[in-house]
Each structure stands twice: as C-alpha cells, then as structure tokens.
Short mmCIF file of C-alpha atoms in Angstrom, two decimals:
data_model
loop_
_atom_site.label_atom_id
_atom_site.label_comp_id
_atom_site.label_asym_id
_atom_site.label_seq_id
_atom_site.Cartn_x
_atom_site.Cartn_y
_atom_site.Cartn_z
CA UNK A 1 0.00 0.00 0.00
CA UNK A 2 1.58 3.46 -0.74
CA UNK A 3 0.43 5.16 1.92
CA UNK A 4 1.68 2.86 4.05
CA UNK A 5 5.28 3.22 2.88
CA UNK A 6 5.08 6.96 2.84
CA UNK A 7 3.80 7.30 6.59
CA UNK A 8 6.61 4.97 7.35
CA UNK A 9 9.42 6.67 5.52
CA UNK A 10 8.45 10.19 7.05
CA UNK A 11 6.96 9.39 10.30
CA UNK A 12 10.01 8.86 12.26
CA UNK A 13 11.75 12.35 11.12
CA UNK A 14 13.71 14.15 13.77
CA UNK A 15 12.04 17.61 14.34
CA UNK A 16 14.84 18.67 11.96
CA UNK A 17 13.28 17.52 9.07
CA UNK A 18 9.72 16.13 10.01
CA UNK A 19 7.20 16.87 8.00
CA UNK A 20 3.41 16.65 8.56
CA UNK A 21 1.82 13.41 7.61
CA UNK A 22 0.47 12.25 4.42
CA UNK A 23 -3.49 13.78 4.18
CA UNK A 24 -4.57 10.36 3.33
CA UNK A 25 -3.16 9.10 6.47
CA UNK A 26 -6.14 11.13 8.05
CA UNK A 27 -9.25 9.77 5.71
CA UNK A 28 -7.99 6.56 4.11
CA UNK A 29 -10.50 3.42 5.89
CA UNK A 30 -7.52 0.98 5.06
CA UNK A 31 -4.84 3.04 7.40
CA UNK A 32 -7.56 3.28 9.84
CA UNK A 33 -8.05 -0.35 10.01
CA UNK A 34 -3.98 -0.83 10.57
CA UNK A 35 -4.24 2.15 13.44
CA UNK A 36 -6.73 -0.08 15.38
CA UNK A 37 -4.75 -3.27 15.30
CA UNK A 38 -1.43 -2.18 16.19
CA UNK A 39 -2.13 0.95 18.30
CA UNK A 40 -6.04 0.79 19.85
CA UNK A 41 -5.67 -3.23 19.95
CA UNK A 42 -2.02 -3.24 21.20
CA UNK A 43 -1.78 -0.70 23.48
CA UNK A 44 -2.59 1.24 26.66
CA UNK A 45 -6.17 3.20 25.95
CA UNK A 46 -7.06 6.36 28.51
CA UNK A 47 -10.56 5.46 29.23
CA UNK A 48 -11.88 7.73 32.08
CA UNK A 49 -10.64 8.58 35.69
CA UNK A 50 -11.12 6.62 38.72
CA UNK A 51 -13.33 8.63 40.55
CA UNK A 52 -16.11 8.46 38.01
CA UNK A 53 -16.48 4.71 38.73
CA UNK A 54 -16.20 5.18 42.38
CA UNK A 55 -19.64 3.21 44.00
CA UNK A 56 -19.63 -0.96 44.00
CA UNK A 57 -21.64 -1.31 40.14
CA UNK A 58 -20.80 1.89 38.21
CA UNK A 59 -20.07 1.61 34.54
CA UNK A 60 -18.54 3.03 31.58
CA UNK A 61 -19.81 1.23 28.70
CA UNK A 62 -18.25 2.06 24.66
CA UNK A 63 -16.56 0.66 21.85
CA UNK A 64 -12.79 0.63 21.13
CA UNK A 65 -11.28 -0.50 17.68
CA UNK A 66 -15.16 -2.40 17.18
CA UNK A 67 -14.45 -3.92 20.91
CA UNK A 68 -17.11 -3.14 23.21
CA UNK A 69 -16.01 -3.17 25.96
CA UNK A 70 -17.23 -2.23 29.75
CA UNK A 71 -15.37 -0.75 32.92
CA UNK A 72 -17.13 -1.89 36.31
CA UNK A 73 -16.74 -1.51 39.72
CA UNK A 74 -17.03 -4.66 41.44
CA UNK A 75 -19.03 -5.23 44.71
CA UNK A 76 -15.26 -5.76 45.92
CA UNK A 77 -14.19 -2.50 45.03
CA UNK A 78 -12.03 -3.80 42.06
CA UNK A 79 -12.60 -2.20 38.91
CA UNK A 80 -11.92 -4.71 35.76
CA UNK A 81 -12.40 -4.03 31.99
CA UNK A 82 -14.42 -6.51 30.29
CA UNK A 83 -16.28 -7.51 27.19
CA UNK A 84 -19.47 -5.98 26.77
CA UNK A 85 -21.02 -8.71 24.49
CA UNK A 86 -22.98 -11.49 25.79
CA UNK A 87 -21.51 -14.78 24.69
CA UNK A 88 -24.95 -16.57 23.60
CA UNK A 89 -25.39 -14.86 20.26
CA UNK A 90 -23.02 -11.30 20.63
CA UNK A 91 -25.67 -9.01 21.99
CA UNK A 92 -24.66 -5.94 23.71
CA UNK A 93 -25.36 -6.09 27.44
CA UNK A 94 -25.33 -2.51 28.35
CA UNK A 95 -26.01 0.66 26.65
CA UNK A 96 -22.73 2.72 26.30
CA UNK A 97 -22.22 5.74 28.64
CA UNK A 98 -22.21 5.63 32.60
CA UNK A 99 -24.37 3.59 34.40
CA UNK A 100 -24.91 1.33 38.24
CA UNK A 101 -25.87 -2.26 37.98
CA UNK A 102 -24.95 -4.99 40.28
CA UNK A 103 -25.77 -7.42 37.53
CA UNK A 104 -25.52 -7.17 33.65
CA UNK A 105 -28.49 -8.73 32.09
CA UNK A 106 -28.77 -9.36 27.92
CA UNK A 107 -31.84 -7.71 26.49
CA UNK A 108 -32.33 -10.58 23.93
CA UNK A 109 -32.63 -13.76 25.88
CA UNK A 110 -31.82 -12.38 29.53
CA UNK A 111 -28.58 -14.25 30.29
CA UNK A 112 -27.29 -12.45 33.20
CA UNK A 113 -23.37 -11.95 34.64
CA UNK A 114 -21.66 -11.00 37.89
CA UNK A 115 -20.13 -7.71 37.93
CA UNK A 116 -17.04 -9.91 37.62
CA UNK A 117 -18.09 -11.26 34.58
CA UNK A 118 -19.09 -14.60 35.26
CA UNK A 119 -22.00 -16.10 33.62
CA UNK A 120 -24.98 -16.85 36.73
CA UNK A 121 -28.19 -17.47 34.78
CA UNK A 122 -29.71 -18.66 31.67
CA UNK A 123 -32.88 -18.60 30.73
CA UNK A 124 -35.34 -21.68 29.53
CA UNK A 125 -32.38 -23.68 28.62
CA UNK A 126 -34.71 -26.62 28.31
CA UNK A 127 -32.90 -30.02 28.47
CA UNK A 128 -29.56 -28.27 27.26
CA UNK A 129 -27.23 -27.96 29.63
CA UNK A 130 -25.13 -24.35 29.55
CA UNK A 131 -21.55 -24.53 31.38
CA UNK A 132 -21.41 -21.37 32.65
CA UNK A 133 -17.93 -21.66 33.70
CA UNK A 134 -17.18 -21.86 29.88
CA UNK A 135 -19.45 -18.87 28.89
CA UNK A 136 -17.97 -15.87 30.90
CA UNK A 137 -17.20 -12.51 30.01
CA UNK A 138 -13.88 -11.93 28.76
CA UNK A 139 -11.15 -9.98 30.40
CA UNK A 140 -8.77 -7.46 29.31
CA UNK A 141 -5.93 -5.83 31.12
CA UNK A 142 -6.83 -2.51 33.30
CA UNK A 143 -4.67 0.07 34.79
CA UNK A 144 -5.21 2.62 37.10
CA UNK A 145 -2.58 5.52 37.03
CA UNK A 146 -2.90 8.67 39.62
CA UNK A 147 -6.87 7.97 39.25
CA UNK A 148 -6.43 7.96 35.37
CA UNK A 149 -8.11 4.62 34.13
CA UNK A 150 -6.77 2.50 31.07
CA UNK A 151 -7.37 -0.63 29.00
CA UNK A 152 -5.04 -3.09 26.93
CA UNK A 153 -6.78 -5.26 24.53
CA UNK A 154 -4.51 -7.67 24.04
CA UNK A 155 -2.60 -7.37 27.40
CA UNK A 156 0.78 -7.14 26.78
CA UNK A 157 1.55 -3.95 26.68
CA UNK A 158 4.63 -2.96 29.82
CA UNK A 159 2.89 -1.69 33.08
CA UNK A 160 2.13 2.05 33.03
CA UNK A 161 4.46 2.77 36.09
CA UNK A 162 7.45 1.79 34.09
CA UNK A 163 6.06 3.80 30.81
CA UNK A 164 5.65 6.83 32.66
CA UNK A 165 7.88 7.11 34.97
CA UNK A 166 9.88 9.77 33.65
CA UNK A 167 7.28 12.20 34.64
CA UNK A 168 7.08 11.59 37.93
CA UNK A 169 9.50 14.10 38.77
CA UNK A 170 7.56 16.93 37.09
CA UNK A 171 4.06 15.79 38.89
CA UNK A 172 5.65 16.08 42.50
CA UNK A 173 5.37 19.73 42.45
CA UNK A 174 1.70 19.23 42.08
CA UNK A 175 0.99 16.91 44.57
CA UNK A 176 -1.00 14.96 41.99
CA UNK A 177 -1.50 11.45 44.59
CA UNK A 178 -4.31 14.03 46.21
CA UNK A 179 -6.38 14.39 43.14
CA UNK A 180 -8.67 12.16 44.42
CA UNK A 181 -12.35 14.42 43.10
CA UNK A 182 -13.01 13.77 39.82
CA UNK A 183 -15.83 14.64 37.18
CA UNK A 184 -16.07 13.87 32.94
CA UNK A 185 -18.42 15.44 30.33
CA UNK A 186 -20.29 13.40 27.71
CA UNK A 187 -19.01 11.62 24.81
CA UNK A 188 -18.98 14.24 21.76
CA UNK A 189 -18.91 13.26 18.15
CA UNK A 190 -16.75 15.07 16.10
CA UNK A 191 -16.28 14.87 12.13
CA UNK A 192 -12.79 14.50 12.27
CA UNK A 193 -9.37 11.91 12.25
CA UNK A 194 -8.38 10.56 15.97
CA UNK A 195 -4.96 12.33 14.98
CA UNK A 196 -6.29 15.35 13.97
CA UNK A 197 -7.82 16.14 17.00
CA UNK A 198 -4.58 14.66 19.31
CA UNK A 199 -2.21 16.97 17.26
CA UNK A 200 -4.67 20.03 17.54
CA UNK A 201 -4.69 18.93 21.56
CA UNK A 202 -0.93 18.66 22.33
CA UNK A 203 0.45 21.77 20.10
CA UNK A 204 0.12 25.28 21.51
CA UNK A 205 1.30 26.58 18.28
CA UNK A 206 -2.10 27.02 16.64
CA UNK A 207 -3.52 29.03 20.11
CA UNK A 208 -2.89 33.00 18.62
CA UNK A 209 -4.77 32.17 15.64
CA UNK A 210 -8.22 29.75 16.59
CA UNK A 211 -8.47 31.04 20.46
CA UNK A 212 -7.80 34.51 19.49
CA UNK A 213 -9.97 35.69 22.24
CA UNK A 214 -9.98 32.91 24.36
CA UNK A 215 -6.92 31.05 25.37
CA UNK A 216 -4.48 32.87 23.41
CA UNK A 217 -5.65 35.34 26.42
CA UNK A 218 -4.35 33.72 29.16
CA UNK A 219 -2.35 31.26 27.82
CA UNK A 220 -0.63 32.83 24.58
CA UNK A 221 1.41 31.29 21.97
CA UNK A 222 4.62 32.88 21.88
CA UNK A 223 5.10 31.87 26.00
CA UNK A 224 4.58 28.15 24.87
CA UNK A 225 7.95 26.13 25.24
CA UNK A 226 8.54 22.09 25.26
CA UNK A 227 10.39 20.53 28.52
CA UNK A 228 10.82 16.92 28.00
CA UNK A 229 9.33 14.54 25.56
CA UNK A 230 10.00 10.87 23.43
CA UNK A 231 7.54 8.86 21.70
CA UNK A 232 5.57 7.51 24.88
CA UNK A 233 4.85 11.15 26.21
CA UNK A 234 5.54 14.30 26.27
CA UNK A 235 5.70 18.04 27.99
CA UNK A 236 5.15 21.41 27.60
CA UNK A 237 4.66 24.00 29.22
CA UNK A 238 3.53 27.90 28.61
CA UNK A 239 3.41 31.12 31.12
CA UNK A 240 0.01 31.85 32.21
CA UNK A 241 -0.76 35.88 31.99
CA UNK A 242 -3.48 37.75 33.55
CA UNK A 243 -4.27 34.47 35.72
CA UNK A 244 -6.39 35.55 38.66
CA UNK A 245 -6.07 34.04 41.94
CA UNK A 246 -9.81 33.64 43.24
CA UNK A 247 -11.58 30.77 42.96
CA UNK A 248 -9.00 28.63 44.00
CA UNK A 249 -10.18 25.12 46.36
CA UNK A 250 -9.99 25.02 50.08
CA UNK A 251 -7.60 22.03 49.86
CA UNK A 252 -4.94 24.31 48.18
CA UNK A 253 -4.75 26.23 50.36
CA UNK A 254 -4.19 23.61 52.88
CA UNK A 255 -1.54 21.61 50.82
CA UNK A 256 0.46 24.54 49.90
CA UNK A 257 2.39 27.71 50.95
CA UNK A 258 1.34 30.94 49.51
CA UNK A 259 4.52 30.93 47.21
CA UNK A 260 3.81 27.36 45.86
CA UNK A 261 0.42 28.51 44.97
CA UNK A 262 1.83 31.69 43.17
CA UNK A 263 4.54 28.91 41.38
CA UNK A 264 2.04 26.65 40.31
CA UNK A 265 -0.64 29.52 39.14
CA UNK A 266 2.41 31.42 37.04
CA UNK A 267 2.51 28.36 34.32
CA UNK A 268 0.41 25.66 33.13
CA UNK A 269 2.00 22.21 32.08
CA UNK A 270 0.48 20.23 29.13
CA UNK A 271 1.36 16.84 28.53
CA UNK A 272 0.76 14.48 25.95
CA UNK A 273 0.36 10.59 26.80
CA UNK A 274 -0.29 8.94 22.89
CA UNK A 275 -2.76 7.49 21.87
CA UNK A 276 -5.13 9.07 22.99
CA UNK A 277 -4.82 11.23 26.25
CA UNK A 278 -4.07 15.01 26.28
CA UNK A 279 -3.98 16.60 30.03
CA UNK A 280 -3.29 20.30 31.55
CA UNK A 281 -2.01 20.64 34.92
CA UNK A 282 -2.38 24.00 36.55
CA UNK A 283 -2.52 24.71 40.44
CA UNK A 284 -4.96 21.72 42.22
CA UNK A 285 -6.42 20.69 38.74
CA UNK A 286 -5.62 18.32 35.85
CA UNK A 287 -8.13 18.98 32.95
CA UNK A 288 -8.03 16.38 30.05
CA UNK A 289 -9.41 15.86 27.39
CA UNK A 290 -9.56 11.76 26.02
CA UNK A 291 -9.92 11.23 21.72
CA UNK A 292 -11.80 7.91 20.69
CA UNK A 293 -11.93 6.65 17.15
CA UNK A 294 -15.05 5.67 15.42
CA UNK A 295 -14.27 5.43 12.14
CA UNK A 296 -11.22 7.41 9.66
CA UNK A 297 -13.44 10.86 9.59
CA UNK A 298 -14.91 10.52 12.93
CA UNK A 299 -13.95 10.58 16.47
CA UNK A 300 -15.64 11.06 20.25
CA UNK A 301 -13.92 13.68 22.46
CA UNK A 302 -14.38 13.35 25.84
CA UNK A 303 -13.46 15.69 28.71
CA UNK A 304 -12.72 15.86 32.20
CA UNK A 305 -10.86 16.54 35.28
CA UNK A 306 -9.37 15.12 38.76
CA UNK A 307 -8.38 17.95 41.50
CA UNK A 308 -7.91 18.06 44.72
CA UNK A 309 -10.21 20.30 45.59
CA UNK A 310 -14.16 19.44 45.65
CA UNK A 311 -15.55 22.51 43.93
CA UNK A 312 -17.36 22.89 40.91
CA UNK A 313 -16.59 25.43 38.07
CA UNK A 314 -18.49 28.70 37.69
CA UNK A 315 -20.58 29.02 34.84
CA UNK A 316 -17.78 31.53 33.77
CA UNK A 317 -15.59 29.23 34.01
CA UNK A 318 -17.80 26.48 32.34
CA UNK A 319 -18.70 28.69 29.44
CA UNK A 320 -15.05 29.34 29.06
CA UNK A 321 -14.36 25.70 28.23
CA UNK A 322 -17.29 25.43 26.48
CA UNK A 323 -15.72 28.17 24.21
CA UNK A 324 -12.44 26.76 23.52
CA UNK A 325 -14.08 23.23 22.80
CA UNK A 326 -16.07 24.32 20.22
CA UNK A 327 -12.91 26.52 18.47
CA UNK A 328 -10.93 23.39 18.65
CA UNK A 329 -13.85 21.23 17.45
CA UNK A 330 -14.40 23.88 14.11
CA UNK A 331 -10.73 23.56 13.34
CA UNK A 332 -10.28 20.11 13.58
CA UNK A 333 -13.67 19.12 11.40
CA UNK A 334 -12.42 22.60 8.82
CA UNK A 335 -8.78 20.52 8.58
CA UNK A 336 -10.76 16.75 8.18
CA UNK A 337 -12.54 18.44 4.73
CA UNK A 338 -9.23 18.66 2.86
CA UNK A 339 -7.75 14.99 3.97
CA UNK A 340 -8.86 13.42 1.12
CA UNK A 341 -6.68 16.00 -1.27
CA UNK A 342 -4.76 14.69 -3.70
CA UNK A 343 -2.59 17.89 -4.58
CA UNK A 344 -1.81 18.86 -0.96
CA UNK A 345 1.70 17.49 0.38
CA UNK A 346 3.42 17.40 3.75
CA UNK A 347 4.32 20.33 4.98
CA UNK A 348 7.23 21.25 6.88
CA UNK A 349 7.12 21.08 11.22
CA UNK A 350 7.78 24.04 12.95
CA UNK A 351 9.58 24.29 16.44
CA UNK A 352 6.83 24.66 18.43
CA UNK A 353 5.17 21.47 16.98
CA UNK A 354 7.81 19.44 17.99
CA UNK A 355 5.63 17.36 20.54
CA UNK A 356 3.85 16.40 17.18
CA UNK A 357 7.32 14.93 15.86
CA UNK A 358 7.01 13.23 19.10
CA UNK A 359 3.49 12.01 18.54
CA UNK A 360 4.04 10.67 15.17
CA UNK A 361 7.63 8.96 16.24
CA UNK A 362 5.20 6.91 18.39
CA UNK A 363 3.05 6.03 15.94
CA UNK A 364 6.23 4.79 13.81
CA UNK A 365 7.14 3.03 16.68
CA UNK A 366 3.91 1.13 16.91
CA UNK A 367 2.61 0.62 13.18
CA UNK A 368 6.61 -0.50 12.01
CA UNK A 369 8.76 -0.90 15.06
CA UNK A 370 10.63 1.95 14.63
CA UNK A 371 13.31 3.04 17.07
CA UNK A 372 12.27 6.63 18.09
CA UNK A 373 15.04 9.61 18.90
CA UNK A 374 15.94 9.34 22.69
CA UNK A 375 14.05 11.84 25.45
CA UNK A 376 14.88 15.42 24.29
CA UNK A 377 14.79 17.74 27.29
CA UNK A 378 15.07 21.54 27.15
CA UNK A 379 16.79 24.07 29.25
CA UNK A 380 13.69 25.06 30.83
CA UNK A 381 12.65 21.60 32.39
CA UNK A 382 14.94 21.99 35.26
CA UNK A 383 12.87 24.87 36.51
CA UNK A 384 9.71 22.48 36.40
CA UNK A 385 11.58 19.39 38.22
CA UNK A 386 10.88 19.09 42.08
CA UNK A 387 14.23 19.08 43.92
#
C-alpha cells in the first residue's frame, strides 16, 4: 500500500526535518483499520478517571477499535475491563455511557453476569445444559494511574508505572497522589481523524490564531515552550498571563504555601500521553481531554478533570471551556474536509510542533517498530523538576 510506505518513511523524522503526515493518512479506511490493530488493539487506551467509577456497580460502557467493551466496579471495590457482548449470540449487554448495575443482564434472551463477569443465569435452557464456567465474560488488562483509568486489549503492553515514569518528577510539584475528586463530560462526536484532534490537543502553536480571544488570552502562543518529551509522552509548558487568583479550592490552600500557589498559578503544564490522552495541569487541577476513534473521519472527544479540591466550576468558568471546545472542534472538522486531497503534500514542522514529531515517532514506533530519537529535554525543564 503506498500510503503505508510513505507514513513509514516520514513518520520517524527528527524535528529537523519532520514533516506533517500524508493527508490520506487522516481519511484513508484501510490506514484506519492498521491504526486499530497495532495501536487501539495493542496498546494502553485512557478510558476515564477513577473517581467516576467510584460506587460498588458503576459503569462506563463504549466501543474501542469495534471492541465493546465495559469498565465496572465490582461489589469488591475492584474495577476490571471486560467484554461488553454477551456470549450466547453477541448481543450488547449494556447501553454505552455511565451507568450502576450490580448485575448485567442481555436484552435478547436475559442471560445475566456477575459484575465480575461470570456467567450466573440462563434462561429456559430446556434439556440443554449451559456450562457457565465456559461462557464468561472476557477480560482485558486494566490500569489505574494517579486515578487515570486505562485498557489493553490484548494485554501485553509494559505496566504504566514503568512507561511513565519519567514524569514523575515533574508531577511532584503538584501533589498529583491528592487528586482524588473527579468529574467527565459526555461523549462528543466530532467529524474528524483521531490524529487530527490529538495533534490540535498537544500543540500550543495554533492558540494565537483559533483562540484569538480565548486562550491565546491567558495562555498565549509565543510563551509556549517544550520541557521533556519521546515517543511515549511528552511536555510542555507555557506562562500563564493575567491568571487571577480567586476561585482557588480550600484544599490548596491547605496543601500549599502561599509561594507554591503563586509557582504553580504562574505556568500551566500540558502533557501528551499517545494514543489518545491530552492533560493540563495548573494549580490543584488536571483537565483532560480523552480522543476515541469511530471510524477514519470521525472521532468522540471526551473531557474531564481530577483535582484536589471538591468545587465545581463557575458558569464563567464552564462557558469558558465550552468556548475553547467548540474553536478546537471547528478547526479540527475545517482541517478533516481537505484529507482526502490529492494535490496537498506534507508540509514542513515548525519548532513549536515538535511534541507532534514526538506524537508521530510513536506512531512509527507502533505501526513498524521503529526506534524513536531518545528523550529530548530543554533548558527550561529543570525549573519544572521538584528538587
């Protein structure tokens, strides 16, 4: 396949000479198809955070690469990732979103499963007998990491500890292990490419031209500057101006001095965790926003947030974010119009889109077994690492 061999001789480019991807890489239903088996399939998936799933039976029910799949919170308190298809004839046992049930029962014939998974009833099964042992749900691997959930299909991808460890020394300043409130919008459809709306997510290059009079406010482009990044995930960083200082939770306030809180209000860190997880970190508060694909020219965006401090946004602050969302969404469906050009060509990466090189190094990585660059780390990350 051609686009297959020009993805993989451009994807692994050193920000020297990286280049966007092919267009067809962002509409072609073949590509897709290869995405989902080595990347959605093979690796670690951000599903939701922990705190959303936080009573004995609540759900999160929804389809990855044409897996549906459900997160539950066992009457033990373990959560486990399993299939959401009943294994009599494939029928989807709950409807996708958030739900509570203590038991999942199929709305064809009514065969009904533990919260564990494990087949307990079938009805009218005559003088057949049904080994239920045999007809359980199926498992996949779960993850949680500082309250952020994740799924592996296939299970062997390396434990998330190990992956990201090389943050850990930028989240200490944040005190991140007490980000234990946590809240998540709906799932919103958007007419664009997974990638599209990852790359829009991670770059703050684009933030002076489509948030003109919204982020670009407070959080402007030419402040934006990359600390530390590789293929598995990446930071940035960008100076906050015109930040004010009210609002801020109760816990803060308790976990910090006054010149902490001044520290972590002057600068917001934004980091990257491919495929599909883009987060913000800025005083008690990490915003996020999680991309699902649903097909090559469509995708459901999700957001949310864990904090430390109970307290919901003000509708200011609510139609804020409600603001920016819909910028990013115009942009991203504007760019998914022109993917299926056959004039337009790659076009040269800029500096400030560097933690794109890094995104599409990973996605070298994964779709050829690549060997991306080592970690690059700028001047400015020592600034950002707690001593």
């Amino acid at each position: 396949m051609k686009l297959i061999e020009e993805v993989r001789e451009i994807a692994n480019n050193p920000v020297e000479t990286a280049v966007s991807l092919p267009f067809a890489a962002y509409s072609d239903p073949e590509f897709y198809e290869l995405e989902m088996e080595k990347v959605f399939r093979n690796d670690w998936v951000f599903v939701c955070n922990e705190a959303e799933l936080s009573k004995p039976g609540d759900y999160y029910a929804f389809t990855l690469a044409d897996e549906p799949m459900i997160v539950i919170r066992g009457k033990d308190g373990t959560l486990r990732a399993m299939s959401n298809v009943c294994r009599h004839r494939g029928t989807p046992l709950n409807d996708e979103g958030f739900g509570n049930k203590s038991r999942m029962v199929c709305p064809y014939h009514a065969w009904t499963y533990k919260d564990d998974g494990k087949l307990i009833g079938v009805s009218h099964p005559g003088n057949i007998e049904v080994n239920k042992e045999e007809h359980c749900l199926p498992q996949f691997a779960l993850e949680s990491w500082h309250g952020l959930v994740f799924v592996n299909i296939n299970g062997n991808a390396e434990p998330l500890a190990e992956r990201y460890n090389g943050i850990e020394k930028y989240l200490k300043r944040y005190n991140i292990e007490k980000f234990v409130y946590g809240d998540g919008g709906e799932d919103e459809a958007w007419d664009t490419n997974w990638k599209l709306a990852i790359e829009n997510g991670i770059e703050s290059y684009h933030l002076f031209k489509v948030h003109k009079e919204t982020l670009e406010v407070n959080t402007p482009t030419r402040l934006a500057f990359y600390l530390e990044g590789q293929a598995d995930w990446t930071l940035t960083a960008g100076e906050l101006v015109g930040q004010s200082m009210t609002g801020l939770g109760g816990k803060l306030m308790e976990m910090f001095t006054p010149e902490k809180i001044k520290r972590l209000y002057s600068h917001y860190v934004l980091f990257s965790l491919p495929p599909n997880f883009v987060g913000i970190l800025l005083g008690d508060t990490l915003g996020y926003l999680a991309v699902r694909p649903a097909a090559a020219g469509k995708s459901y965006i999700r957001a949310g947030t864990i904090s430390a401090s109970n307290v919901n946004p003000s509708k200011d602050e609510q139609a804020f974010t409600a603001a920016f969302f819909e910028e990013d969404k115009w942009i991203c469906e504007r760019n998914q119009t022109a993917m299926k050009s056959k004039a337009g060509k790659p076009g040269k990466l800029v500096e400030l889109e560097r933690v794109v090189v890094d995104f599409h190094q990973y996605l070298s990585s994964r779709l050829f077994g690549t060997t991306p660059d080592a970690a690059f780390v700028a001047k400015e990350a020592e600034d950002f690492i707690e001593k």
